[in-house]
Amino acid sequence: MRYTSPLELDRPTQQRGHIGKPLNRVDGQLKVKGEATFSAEYTVENLAYAAIVYSSITKGRVTKLDKSIAEKANGVLAVITPETAPRTQKPPTLASRKGASASELLVFQDATVHWNGQPIAIVVAETQDRADEAANLIRVEYETAEAAVSFDALKQTAKLPPNVRREPSEIRIGNAETALNAAEFKVDNLYHTPRCNHNAIESYATVAVWHDDGRLTVFDSTQFVTGFRDTLAAMFGMKPEAIRVIAPFVGGGFGGKGVLWWHTALCVMAAKVVNRPVKLSLSREGTFRATGGRTPSEQRVAIGAGKDGKFVSLIHSSTIATTTHNNFFEQVSFPPRHLYAAKNFYIGQKSINLDTVANTYMRGPGESIGNFSLESAIDELADALKIDPIELRRINEPTQDPTNNRAFSMRNLTLAYQRGAEKFGWKQRPPRSQKQGKWLIGQGVATAYYPHYHFPSSVRVRISADGTAIVQTSAQDMGMGVATVLIQHAAEKLGLPIDRVSFEYGDSNLPRSAIAAASVQTVSNITAIEAAIEKMMRELLAISGANSPLAGLKYEGIEVRDGGIFSKGTPSKGETYRSILQRVGRDSVQAEATEGEPPEMKKFSMGSYGAHFCEVRVNEETGETRVSRWLGSFDCGKIINPKTATSQFRGGIIWGIGMALTEETLFDERKGRIINASLAEYHVPVNLDVPNIDIIYTDIPDKYTSSGAHGVGEIGITGVAAALANAVYNATGKRIRELPITLDKLL
Amino acid sequence: MKDFSYQKAESVDAAIGLIGQTAGAKFLGGGTNLVDLMRENIERPDAVVDVTHLSADIQQAADGTIRIGAAVKNTALANHKLIRENFPFLSQAILFGASGQIRNMATVGGNLLQRTRCYYFYDSTAQCNKREPGAGCDAIDGINRIHAILGTSDACIATHPSDMCVALAALDARVIVQGSNGSRMIAFNDFHRLPEKTPQIETELRDGELITAIELPRNDFAKRSLYRKVRDRASYAFAVVSVAAALEVENNQIKTVRLALGGVAHKPWRASAAESVLQGLPATEANFQRGAEAELKNAKVFAHNSFKIELVKRTIVSALKELAEQRGTNS
């Protein structure tokens, strides 16, 4: 099974200047025509279908599971319980860097129940309907144990984790509390963000195929094909090479598909038990039961300032929830570490353990919820100081990273604000001063921030004697446009027209790409592509021989253009790839490179920044909030493809509108159970909730990254909820410190 | 989904005959709610009888009564000239509900029989007296922001989800039903029941009876009417609360007022208390407020829905104010 992107081109003949061009996405037509194949759509012969029975208790054990009726139901092939399931080893977690499991719990190996919604039985049948119906016929008895489910009841017992994504969980500079008490102006408030679930439009789906020779092929909606392969290999005691995980198209992931949840392994087990290929596609309810989302958080933000607006104290103290079996401490405390100068800091984040499905990465984990509290507090202080909130941010703009004292590799936030303010027409008006009919109108701003990360990634590049090139890496594309951007980047670096470069990805048999998460995939792969191309150019020079016009040239003396290699000093001297390979009788030349974290990451404070500007209308009678205008002004280095990058920014802002106004996973603490496990009752924004969104960006390259680029996947959502809450305050005079901003909070 | 038989009825009589053949069989309209509930394992009929091609006409009788066949699609009803001109709030209510795709499938008869969106009704592991009489109600002490504040009982605090039915409740509509013993008429406001001790019985329909039509008697008040829907997002969300209002003012006095509320009760709630207070009074904001207060006097709130009292009052007053102002500019 091999997938190569077909190309839909803007300018097929152009050979340079691809970077910065708004190239159409290469898979756009396929998707619009419904021809892109997603995991659940692979046709495999003799396929059987699986359904899951979920626990209805939170903690305890299954004491009796009556499967007699289900087993006799029409079309049922097997009912599998932990007792009858294949034995597996502990799955390596993503944090261990040996796999990608969401949790370290043994999967489906005993009768213990760890969370409400945990899979406790699998039914395999000839059709999905048969499997679903038989799952309804299983009767379960439990022995329940006391469960920890209440965030509020347990938050007093929260503890500092050993670290937060390898950063200290607590930072003290000076004495923040004393400085706060002495400050002339101060704000000190608690902010709350709720549980949320990803709700990608493509549900989670797996098709598992065991081959006669013991190999395994898995089609899975994943953000990390090689991570899933490694996890399954460890669980089933197999060599990674014996497993192939395929996912060329993923219908949205948003972090949820970056880790392996139970259903993937259960599908593999089921296929083994019935000795047939099996598909396990989670229902929408199933995604809420068997996969995790965002932790709830409580955050205290206190800022003390002098009359001049300069911060003397910045306190960000937070509590989040995780579980004993995954220990994911969502990095809610990261934004205040990098955004503002202050004389004294206290930043700390604590955690409690709940008996729920493992929490996980979701849409700018940490930064999106951390920025809500911080950027709301800045607005509250600006109001107290009677200073324009943009000016207050400018006054406290740091010259170096305020908590680790490193120089910034790139930071043009003030410029992003200036340009944004101009384009948006920013004018600070008093709260509750604008009205149209029954609609109160208000504007708000907030800073966007997301760290620049870079994970190890491997890429293979091959040039063939016909003058075409192919880039191969196991990367995943959930819709953000990685295929398009990497083709663009490779074509630029190879001096080839876009239509001569193809891209193969979404397959664990290819060189191991970084995970499609943390906004790293594109930037990590462009670095690896550059390294692979350099290797290949050296190889081409070496094989070109004495008869080539390139004879005697060193790598340092060449430039790559017009489909070949040319002398920097004598531009007329050069030879095309095609000519070299045909002359020396080679079909192709290829090189593979792996690039890890560049040393700059440890020397500089590297982040992406942005400024959100928005206008809201709040119905004075009903409290309904509608967003009427949005402008995002970003500082994310050099933008490789303005079209796909703008879509990424917009998408992030739309999710931010959902986070601010509607999204909340309702959790009934009496049972530890999610009760709105449906898209009808979990409200994501619909078209009518989304205004026209203007995007501008500085386009200033970061001197310390490949092509000057930063990831753009996650920054869009950060700061959105704060900008919106600040606009709601400006419209109504009411400060809402608890998301989502539903109408009842504004009555 | 469990196995079930599907039969398409060729006539109303045939439909009634077919439904009697299988215990627990259900009539199938557009399926936008029933099929969903079957997928969720909440409805488990052994047989469905498709009635979507029966009685799909909208006709006006000599006395002005408009008769809407039960199989008329929601979209067709909302867009019909007679409805848009004579009962604008009915048209608005339908168009504020669901999505274009759903409205194109959903039938008028089926709309009346929509089941509640209570979270606990949908979760088969929760206690719900509707699903399992006597089991208890998890909503009463649970998460109940979307639940009822009027006409609740110790057995159930669910709301009726329809928008269309709120307008119908204000219109003195009639539901025509047919069973094996012939046809009968049920006043719309008697059609849906309050939960009392039997929340599993949601309407006055008897076993095997089919809704064949809705009748709207001619009136003069509904030309000035509007439907206000307050919701958590701009589209595709059930009403947090809604108000269907019609107002006729003569010599500055309220000649006719019709008010019905959605999102507040187990049935589309005709606000009769408000109507009787307002009858004959000057059409002023203060009086509208008095009417709203009268209607909500007996409201009972739960942990998360106390805001609904104020929200409903504001929405009633706002809707009536807007109608009163419209009158000022129109006459």
mmCIF file of N, CA, C and O in Angstrom, chain A residues 56 74 129-130 132-133 136-137 285 289 438 620-622 624 626 661-662 666-668 670-671 673-676 678-684 686 688-689 742-744 747, chain B residues 1-3 40-41 44 117 119-120 123 125-127 137-139 141-143 145-146 228-238 240 307 310-311 314-315 318 321-322:
data_model
loop_
_atom_site.group_PDB
_atom_site.id
_atom_site.type_symbol
_atom_site.label_atom_id
_atom_site.label_comp_id
_atom_site.label_asym_id
_atom_site.label_seq_id
_atom_site.Cartn_x
_atom_site.Cartn_y
_atom_site.Cartn_z
ATOM 1 N N SER A 56 -19.673 1.087 33.152
ATOM 2 C CA SER A 56 -20.582 2.127 33.640
ATOM 3 C C SER A 56 -20.253 2.509 35.078
ATOM 4 O O SER A 56 -20.942 3.316 35.671
ATOM 5 N N ASN A 74 -27.164 -13.069 16.107
ATOM 6 C CA ASN A 74 -26.880 -13.175 14.676
ATOM 7 C C ASN A 74 -25.539 -12.553 14.293
ATOM 8 O O ASN A 74 -25.268 -11.419 14.633
ATOM 9 N N ASP A 129 -23.499 -3.269 12.532
ATOM 10 C CA ASP A 129 -24.779 -3.279 13.248
ATOM 11 C C ASP A 129 -24.915 -4.501 14.148
ATOM 12 O O ASP A 129 -25.401 -4.407 15.271
ATOM 13 N N ARG A 130 -24.482 -5.655 13.629
ATOM 14 C CA ARG A 130 -24.549 -6.880 14.438
ATOM 15 C C ARG A 130 -23.664 -6.744 15.675
ATOM 16 O O ARG A 130 -24.037 -7.142 16.776
ATOM 17 N N ASP A 132 -22.658 -3.951 17.158
ATOM 18 C CA ASP A 132 -23.214 -2.946 18.075
ATOM 19 C C ASP A 132 -24.379 -3.543 18.871
ATOM 20 O O ASP A 132 -24.500 -3.327 20.072
ATOM 21 N N GLU A 133 -25.243 -4.254 18.188
ATOM 22 C CA GLU A 133 -26.416 -4.797 18.865
ATOM 23 C C GLU A 133 -26.005 -5.856 19.892
ATOM 24 O O GLU A 133 -26.500 -5.865 21.021
ATOM 25 N N ASN A 136 -24.976 -4.548 23.107
ATOM 26 C CA ASN A 136 -26.092 -4.155 23.981
ATOM 27 C C ASN A 136 -26.619 -5.319 24.814
ATOM 28 O O ASN A 136 -27.348 -5.111 25.771
ATOM 29 N N LEU A 137 -26.312 -6.512 24.392
ATOM 30 C CA LEU A 137 -26.917 -7.689 25.032
ATOM 31 C C LEU A 137 -26.049 -8.260 26.152
ATOM 32 O O LEU A 137 -26.386 -9.263 26.748
ATOM 33 N N GLU A 285 -19.974 8.715 20.915
ATOM 34 C CA GLU A 285 -19.975 8.494 22.363
ATOM 35 C C GLU A 285 -18.691 7.761 22.783
ATOM 36 O O GLU A 285 -18.074 8.104 23.783
ATOM 37 N N ARG A 289 -15.808 8.212 25.818
ATOM 38 C CA ARG A 289 -15.593 7.204 26.860
ATOM 39 C C ARG A 289 -14.150 6.695 26.867
ATOM 40 O O ARG A 289 -13.550 6.553 27.920
ATOM 41 N N LYS A 438 -30.363 46.160 20.935
ATOM 42 C CA LYS A 438 -30.153 45.490 22.219
ATOM 43 C C LYS A 438 -28.772 44.849 22.314
ATOM 44 O O LYS A 438 -28.483 44.126 23.264
ATOM 45 N N GLU A 620 -28.031 42.296 25.344
ATOM 46 C CA GLU A 620 -28.218 42.828 26.690
ATOM 47 C C GLU A 620 -29.334 42.096 27.443
ATOM 48 O O GLU A 620 -29.302 41.971 28.657
ATOM 49 N N GLU A 621 -30.308 41.599 26.681
ATOM 50 C CA GLU A 621 -31.451 40.939 27.320
ATOM 51 C C GLU A 621 -31.174 39.482 27.647
ATOM 52 O O GLU A 621 -31.563 38.981 28.699
ATOM 53 N N THR A 622 -30.498 38.793 26.742
ATOM 54 C CA THR A 622 -30.373 37.333 26.900
ATOM 55 C C THR A 622 -28.963 36.876 27.248
ATOM 56 O O THR A 622 -28.767 35.706 27.589
ATOM 57 N N GLU A 624 -26.591 36.405 25.236
ATOM 58 C CA GLU A 624 -25.948 35.678 24.127
ATOM 59 C C GLU A 624 -24.782 36.492 23.570
ATOM 60 O O GLU A 624 -24.932 37.688 23.308
ATOM 61 N N ARG A 626 -22.056 36.936 20.510
ATOM 62 C CA ARG A 626 -21.718 36.566 19.130
ATOM 63 C C ARG A 626 -20.477 37.363 18.727
ATOM 64 O O ARG A 626 -20.332 38.528 19.089
ATOM 65 N N LEU A 661 -16.539 30.195 24.140
ATOM 66 C CA LEU A 661 -17.987 30.407 24.253
ATOM 67 C C LEU A 661 -18.817 29.160 24.510
ATOM 68 O O LEU A 661 -19.886 29.256 25.111
ATOM 69 N N THR A 662 -18.391 28.015 24.030
ATOM 70 C CA THR A 662 -19.333 26.888 24.060
ATOM 71 C C THR A 662 -18.795 25.550 24.550
ATOM 72 O O THR A 662 -19.558 24.744 25.065
ATOM 73 N N LEU A 666 -19.308 17.883 30.057
ATOM 74 C CA LEU A 666 -20.032 17.870 31.331
ATOM 75 C C LEU A 666 -19.753 16.549 32.049
ATOM 76 O O LEU A 666 -19.973 15.472 31.495
ATOM 77 N N PHE A 667 -19.281 16.666 33.262
ATOM 78 C CA PHE A 667 -18.798 15.515 34.007
ATOM 79 C C PHE A 667 -19.625 15.401 35.282
ATOM 80 O O PHE A 667 -19.582 16.294 36.132
ATOM 81 N N ASP A 668 -20.391 14.352 35.389
ATOM 82 C CA ASP A 668 -21.243 14.160 36.565
ATOM 83 C C ASP A 668 -20.413 13.464 37.643
ATOM 84 O O ASP A 668 -20.085 12.282 37.527
ATOM 85 N N ARG A 670 -21.107 12.480 40.504
ATOM 86 C CA ARG A 670 -21.716 11.392 41.267
ATOM 87 C C ARG A 670 -21.289 10.048 40.704
ATOM 88 O O ARG A 670 -21.189 9.065 41.423
ATOM 89 N N LYS A 671 -21.079 10.012 39.384
ATOM 90 C CA LYS A 671 -20.728 8.733 38.762
ATOM 91 C C LYS A 671 -19.384 8.770 38.054
ATOM 92 O O LYS A 671 -18.960 7.774 37.469
ATOM 93 N N ARG A 673 -18.838 10.287 35.379
ATOM 94 C CA ARG A 673 -19.194 9.975 33.986
ATOM 95 C C ARG A 673 -19.493 11.227 33.181
ATOM 96 O O ARG A 673 -20.119 12.169 33.669
ATOM 97 N N ILE A 674 -19.051 11.210 31.918
ATOM 98 C CA ILE A 674 -19.339 12.301 30.990
ATOM 99 C C ILE A 674 -20.778 12.129 30.506
ATOM 100 O O ILE A 674 -21.172 11.034 30.093
ATOM 101 N N ILE A 675 -21.558 13.219 30.569
ATOM 102 C CA ILE A 675 -22.978 13.056 30.229
ATOM 103 C C ILE A 675 -23.379 13.736 28.921
ATOM 104 O O ILE A 675 -24.485 13.546 28.467
ATOM 105 N N ASN A 676 -22.502 14.509 28.330
ATOM 106 C CA ASN A 676 -22.869 15.109 27.023
ATOM 107 C C ASN A 676 -21.971 14.538 25.927
ATOM 108 O O ASN A 676 -21.350 15.252 25.166
ATOM 109 N N SER A 678 -21.844 13.693 22.966
ATOM 110 C CA SER A 678 -22.448 13.781 21.634
ATOM 111 C C SER A 678 -22.190 15.168 21.055
ATOM 112 O O SER A 678 -22.057 16.150 21.797
ATOM 113 N N LEU A 679 -22.132 15.261 19.737
ATOM 114 C CA LEU A 679 -21.913 16.570 19.115
ATOM 115 C C LEU A 679 -23.159 17.449 19.189
ATOM 116 O O LEU A 679 -23.091 18.639 18.904
ATOM 117 N N ALA A 680 -24.306 16.877 19.543
ATOM 118 C CA ALA A 680 -25.499 17.703 19.722
ATOM 119 C C ALA A 680 -25.393 18.494 21.019
ATOM 120 O O ALA A 680 -25.843 19.631 21.103
ATOM 121 N N GLU A 681 -24.781 17.896 22.032
ATOM 122 C CA GLU A 681 -24.736 18.538 23.346
ATOM 123 C C GLU A 681 -23.350 19.059 23.729
ATOM 124 O O GLU A 681 -23.215 19.801 24.695
ATOM 125 N N TYR A 682 -22.308 18.646 23.017
ATOM 126 C CA TYR A 682 -20.975 19.258 23.174
ATOM 127 C C TYR A 682 -20.860 20.231 22.011
ATOM 128 O O TYR A 682 -20.765 19.828 20.852
ATOM 129 N N HIS A 683 -20.906 21.515 22.320
ATOM 130 C CA HIS A 683 -21.054 22.505 21.259
ATOM 131 C C HIS A 683 -19.718 23.007 20.727
ATOM 132 O O HIS A 683 -19.010 23.721 21.416
ATOM 133 N N VAL A 684 -19.394 22.617 19.512
ATOM 134 C CA VAL A 684 -18.276 23.250 18.811
ATOM 135 C C VAL A 684 -18.874 24.369 17.958
ATOM 136 O O VAL A 684 -20.068 24.367 17.700
ATOM 137 N N VAL A 686 -20.357 26.488 15.037
ATOM 138 C CA VAL A 686 -20.898 26.220 13.703
ATOM 139 C C VAL A 686 -20.578 27.441 12.835
ATOM 140 O O VAL A 686 -20.107 28.470 13.346
ATOM 141 N N LEU A 688 -22.154 29.815 11.621
ATOM 142 C CA LEU A 688 -22.738 31.105 11.996
ATOM 143 C C LEU A 688 -22.051 31.713 13.229
ATOM 144 O O LEU A 688 -22.212 32.897 13.509
ATOM 145 N N ASP A 689 -21.289 30.923 13.954
ATOM 146 C CA ASP A 689 -20.557 31.454 15.113
ATOM 147 C C ASP A 689 -19.238 32.101 14.707
ATOM 148 O O ASP A 689 -18.550 32.685 15.536
ATOM 149 N N THR A 742 -20.877 31.274 28.781
ATOM 150 C CA THR A 742 -22.247 30.992 28.357
ATOM 151 C C THR A 742 -23.157 32.129 28.804
ATOM 152 O O THR A 742 -22.805 32.915 29.685
ATOM 153 N N LEU A 743 -24.330 32.181 28.214
ATOM 154 C CA LEU A 743 -25.209 33.339 28.416
ATOM 155 C C LEU A 743 -25.634 33.514 29.867
ATOM 156 O O LEU A 743 -25.829 34.649 30.330
ATOM 157 N N ASP A 744 -25.771 32.408 30.602
ATOM 158 C CA ASP A 744 -26.229 32.526 32.003
ATOM 159 C C ASP A 744 -25.235 33.320 32.843
ATOM 160 O O ASP A 744 -25.601 33.928 33.839
ATOM 161 N N LEU A 747 -26.135 37.211 32.450
ATOM 162 C CA LEU A 747 -27.477 37.768 32.705
ATOM 163 C C LEU A 747 -27.440 38.787 33.829
ATOM 164 O O LEU A 747 -26.711 38.640 34.793
ATOM 165 N N MET B 1 -27.473 -1.348 16.396
ATOM 166 C CA MET B 1 -28.924 -1.263 16.300
ATOM 167 C C MET B 1 -29.492 -2.667 16.171
ATOM 168 O O MET B 1 -28.946 -3.492 15.457
ATOM 169 N N LYS B 2 -30.609 -2.923 16.854
ATOM 170 C CA LYS B 2 -31.151 -4.275 16.760
ATOM 171 C C LYS B 2 -31.902 -4.477 15.449
ATOM 172 O O LYS B 2 -32.276 -3.509 14.788
ATOM 173 N N ASP B 3 -32.124 -5.712 15.096
ATOM 174 C CA ASP B 3 -32.869 -6.003 13.875
ATOM 175 C C ASP B 3 -34.315 -5.551 14.037
ATOM 176 O O ASP B 3 -34.902 -5.701 15.109
ATOM 177 N N GLU B 40 -28.809 4.947 19.340
ATOM 178 C CA GLU B 40 -28.315 5.130 20.715
ATOM 179 C C GLU B 40 -28.861 4.056 21.646
ATOM 180 O O GLU B 40 -28.649 4.114 22.856
ATOM 181 N N ASN B 41 -29.651 3.141 21.087
ATOM 182 C CA ASN B 41 -30.154 2.044 21.890
ATOM 183 C C ASN B 41 -31.216 2.492 22.900
ATOM 184 O O ASN B 41 -31.483 1.800 23.875
ATOM 185 N N ARG B 44 -36.054 0.812 20.923
ATOM 186 C CA ARG B 44 -35.729 -0.515 20.383
ATOM 187 C C ARG B 44 -36.958 -1.203 19.778
ATOM 188 O O ARG B 44 -37.361 -2.290 20.224
ATOM 189 N N ARG B 117 -34.033 16.065 25.084
ATOM 190 C CA ARG B 117 -32.577 16.022 24.961
ATOM 191 C C ARG B 117 -31.896 15.862 26.311
ATOM 192 O O ARG B 117 -30.673 16.047 26.401
ATOM 193 N N TYR B 119 -29.717 14.798 29.101
ATOM 194 C CA TYR B 119 -28.496 13.977 28.997
ATOM 195 C C TYR B 119 -28.718 12.570 29.554
ATOM 196 O O TYR B 119 -28.210 11.584 29.046
ATOM 197 N N TYR B 120 -29.467 12.524 30.626
ATOM 198 C CA TYR B 120 -29.617 11.248 31.348
ATOM 199 C C TYR B 120 -30.607 10.325 30.641
ATOM 200 O O TYR B 120 -30.567 9.118 30.803
ATOM 201 N N ASP B 123 -28.341 8.608 28.092
ATOM 202 C CA ASP B 123 -27.285 7.708 28.588
ATOM 203 C C ASP B 123 -27.946 6.491 29.234
ATOM 204 O O ASP B 123 -28.496 6.582 30.334
ATOM 205 N N THR B 125 -26.950 4.183 30.874
ATOM 206 C CA THR B 125 -26.477 3.739 32.193
ATOM 207 C C THR B 125 -27.042 4.624 33.310
ATOM 208 O O THR B 125 -26.849 4.320 34.484
ATOM 209 N N ALA B 126 -27.699 5.728 32.947
ATOM 210 C CA ALA B 126 -28.228 6.638 33.968
ATOM 211 C C ALA B 126 -29.629 6.211 34.385
ATOM 212 O O ALA B 126 -30.295 5.442 33.689
ATOM 213 N N GLN B 127 -30.078 6.714 35.543
ATOM 214 C CA GLN B 127 -31.435 6.445 35.994
ATOM 215 C C GLN B 127 -32.367 7.417 35.291
ATOM 216 O O GLN B 127 -32.137 8.629 35.319
ATOM 217 N N CYS B 137 -34.677 9.546 38.774
ATOM 218 C CA CYS B 137 -34.277 10.595 37.828
ATOM 219 C C CYS B 137 -32.914 11.145 38.223
ATOM 220 O O CYS B 137 -32.765 11.762 39.272
ATOM 221 N N ASP B 138 -31.922 10.908 37.385
ATOM 222 C CA ASP B 138 -30.571 11.408 37.675
ATOM 223 C C ASP B 138 -30.434 12.907 37.428
ATOM 224 O O ASP B 138 -29.471 13.528 37.866
ATOM 225 N N ALA B 139 -31.395 13.481 36.701
ATOM 226 C CA ALA B 139 -31.262 14.907 36.364
ATOM 227 C C ALA B 139 -31.575 15.809 37.554
ATOM 228 O O ALA B 139 -30.985 16.882 37.692
ATOM 229 N N ASP B 141 -30.902 15.834 40.712
ATOM 230 C CA ASP B 141 -29.739 16.253 41.504
ATOM 231 C C ASP B 141 -28.469 16.254 40.664
ATOM 232 O O ASP B 141 -27.356 16.255 41.195
ATOM 233 N N GLY B 142 -28.634 16.230 39.353
ATOM 234 C CA GLY B 142 -27.463 16.144 38.482
ATOM 235 C C GLY B 142 -27.152 17.471 37.821
ATOM 236 O O GLY B 142 -27.330 18.532 38.424
ATOM 237 N N ILE B 143 -26.660 17.395 36.605
ATOM 238 C CA ILE B 143 -26.338 18.611 35.845
ATOM 239 C C ILE B 143 -27.598 18.976 35.073
ATOM 240 O O ILE B 143 -28.006 18.261 34.159
ATOM 241 N N ARG B 145 -28.699 22.306 33.876
ATOM 242 C CA ARG B 145 -28.788 23.652 33.295
ATOM 243 C C ARG B 145 -29.846 23.734 32.200
ATOM 244 O O ARG B 145 -30.487 24.769 32.024
ATOM 245 N N ILE B 146 -30.022 22.655 31.440
ATOM 246 C CA ILE B 146 -30.956 22.714 30.309
ATOM 247 C C ILE B 146 -32.353 22.239 30.683
ATOM 248 O O ILE B 146 -33.213 22.098 29.818
ATOM 249 N N ARG B 228 -38.818 33.967 19.388
ATOM 250 C CA ARG B 228 -37.499 34.283 19.933
ATOM 251 C C ARG B 228 -36.869 33.012 20.478
ATOM 252 O O ARG B 228 -37.448 32.360 21.337
ATOM 253 N N LYS B 229 -35.689 32.705 19.970
ATOM 254 C CA LYS B 229 -35.007 31.510 20.455
ATOM 255 C C LYS B 229 -33.669 31.929 21.055
ATOM 256 O O LYS B 229 -32.841 32.531 20.374
ATOM 257 N N VAL B 230 -33.474 31.620 22.316
ATOM 258 C CA VAL B 230 -32.215 31.931 22.987
ATOM 259 C C VAL B 230 -31.415 30.634 23.045
ATOM 260 O O VAL B 230 -31.905 29.617 23.531
ATOM 261 N N ARG B 231 -30.184 30.687 22.540
ATOM 262 C CA ARG B 231 -29.424 29.437 22.456
ATOM 263 C C ARG B 231 -27.940 29.652 22.696
ATOM 264 O O ARG B 231 -27.448 30.777 22.621
ATOM 265 N N ASP B 232 -27.256 28.535 22.936
ATOM 266 C CA ASP B 232 -25.845 28.597 23.332
ATOM 267 C C ASP B 232 -24.886 28.811 22.176
ATOM 268 O O ASP B 232 -23.721 29.115 22.379
ATOM 269 N N ARG B 233 -25.337 28.592 20.963
ATOM 270 C CA ARG B 233 -24.525 29.012 19.821
ATOM 271 C C ARG B 233 -25.474 29.547 18.762
ATOM 272 O O ARG B 233 -26.693 29.385 18.870
ATOM 273 N N ALA B 234 -24.929 30.151 17.729
ATOM 274 C CA ALA B 234 -25.765 30.938 16.821
ATOM 275 C C ALA B 234 -26.721 30.089 15.999
ATOM 276 O O ALA B 234 -27.732 30.583 15.520
ATOM 277 N N SER B 235 -26.407 28.819 15.819
ATOM 278 C CA SER B 235 -27.271 27.946 15.029
ATOM 279 C C SER B 235 -27.066 26.517 15.505
ATOM 280 O O SER B 235 -26.083 26.208 16.177
ATOM 281 N N TYR B 236 -27.980 25.644 15.128
ATOM 282 C CA TYR B 236 -27.842 24.219 15.390
ATOM 283 C C TYR B 236 -27.662 23.920 16.880
ATOM 284 O O TYR B 236 -26.728 23.257 17.303
ATOM 285 N N ALA B 237 -28.546 24.502 17.675
ATOM 286 C CA ALA B 237 -28.558 24.203 19.110
ATOM 287 C C ALA B 237 -30.008 24.260 19.563
ATOM 288 O O ALA B 237 -30.796 25.053 19.043
ATOM 289 N N PHE B 238 -30.351 23.413 20.524
ATOM 290 C CA PHE B 238 -31.696 23.457 21.067
ATOM 291 C C PHE B 238 -31.857 24.732 21.887
ATOM 292 O O PHE B 238 -30.880 25.295 22.378
ATOM 293 N N VAL B 240 -32.261 27.227 24.768
ATOM 294 C CA VAL B 240 -32.124 27.307 26.224
ATOM 295 C C VAL B 240 -33.502 27.710 26.763
ATOM 296 O O VAL B 240 -34.051 27.059 27.648
ATOM 297 N N PHE B 307 -31.182 30.542 36.406
ATOM 298 C CA PHE B 307 -31.105 31.691 35.496
ATOM 299 C C PHE B 307 -32.266 31.736 34.505
ATOM 300 O O PHE B 307 -32.581 32.776 33.948
ATOM 301 N N GLU B 310 -35.253 34.428 35.072
ATOM 302 C CA GLU B 310 -34.991 35.790 34.607
ATOM 303 C C GLU B 310 -34.905 35.834 33.076
ATOM 304 O O GLU B 310 -35.414 36.749 32.437
ATOM 305 N N LEU B 311 -34.282 34.813 32.518
ATOM 306 C CA LEU B 311 -34.111 34.782 31.060
ATOM 307 C C LEU B 311 -35.464 34.710 30.348
ATOM 308 O O LEU B 311 -35.688 35.416 29.357
ATOM 309 N N ARG B 314 -37.292 38.108 30.671
ATOM 310 C CA ARG B 314 -36.712 39.110 29.762
ATOM 311 C C ARG B 314 -37.112 38.840 28.319
ATOM 312 O O ARG B 314 -37.366 39.764 27.551
ATOM 313 N N THR B 315 -37.122 37.556 27.963
ATOM 314 C CA THR B 315 -37.411 37.223 26.573
ATOM 315 C C THR B 315 -38.884 37.485 26.247
ATOM 316 O O THR B 315 -39.213 37.965 25.161
ATOM 317 N N SER B 318 -39.243 41.297 26.006
ATOM 318 C CA SER B 318 -38.587 41.784 24.800
ATOM 319 C C SER B 318 -39.414 41.464 23.552
ATOM 320 O O SER B 318 -39.570 42.304 22.661
ATOM 321 N N LYS B 321 -42.557 43.638 23.538
ATOM 322 C CA LYS B 321 -42.180 45.023 23.229
ATOM 323 C C LYS B 321 -41.965 45.195 21.732
ATOM 324 O O LYS B 321 -42.428 46.155 21.122
ATOM 325 N N GLU B 322 -41.250 44.240 21.175
ATOM 326 C CA GLU B 322 -40.959 44.348 19.744
ATOM 327 C C GLU B 322 -42.253 44.300 18.926
ATOM 328 O O GLU B 322 -42.419 45.066 17.974
#
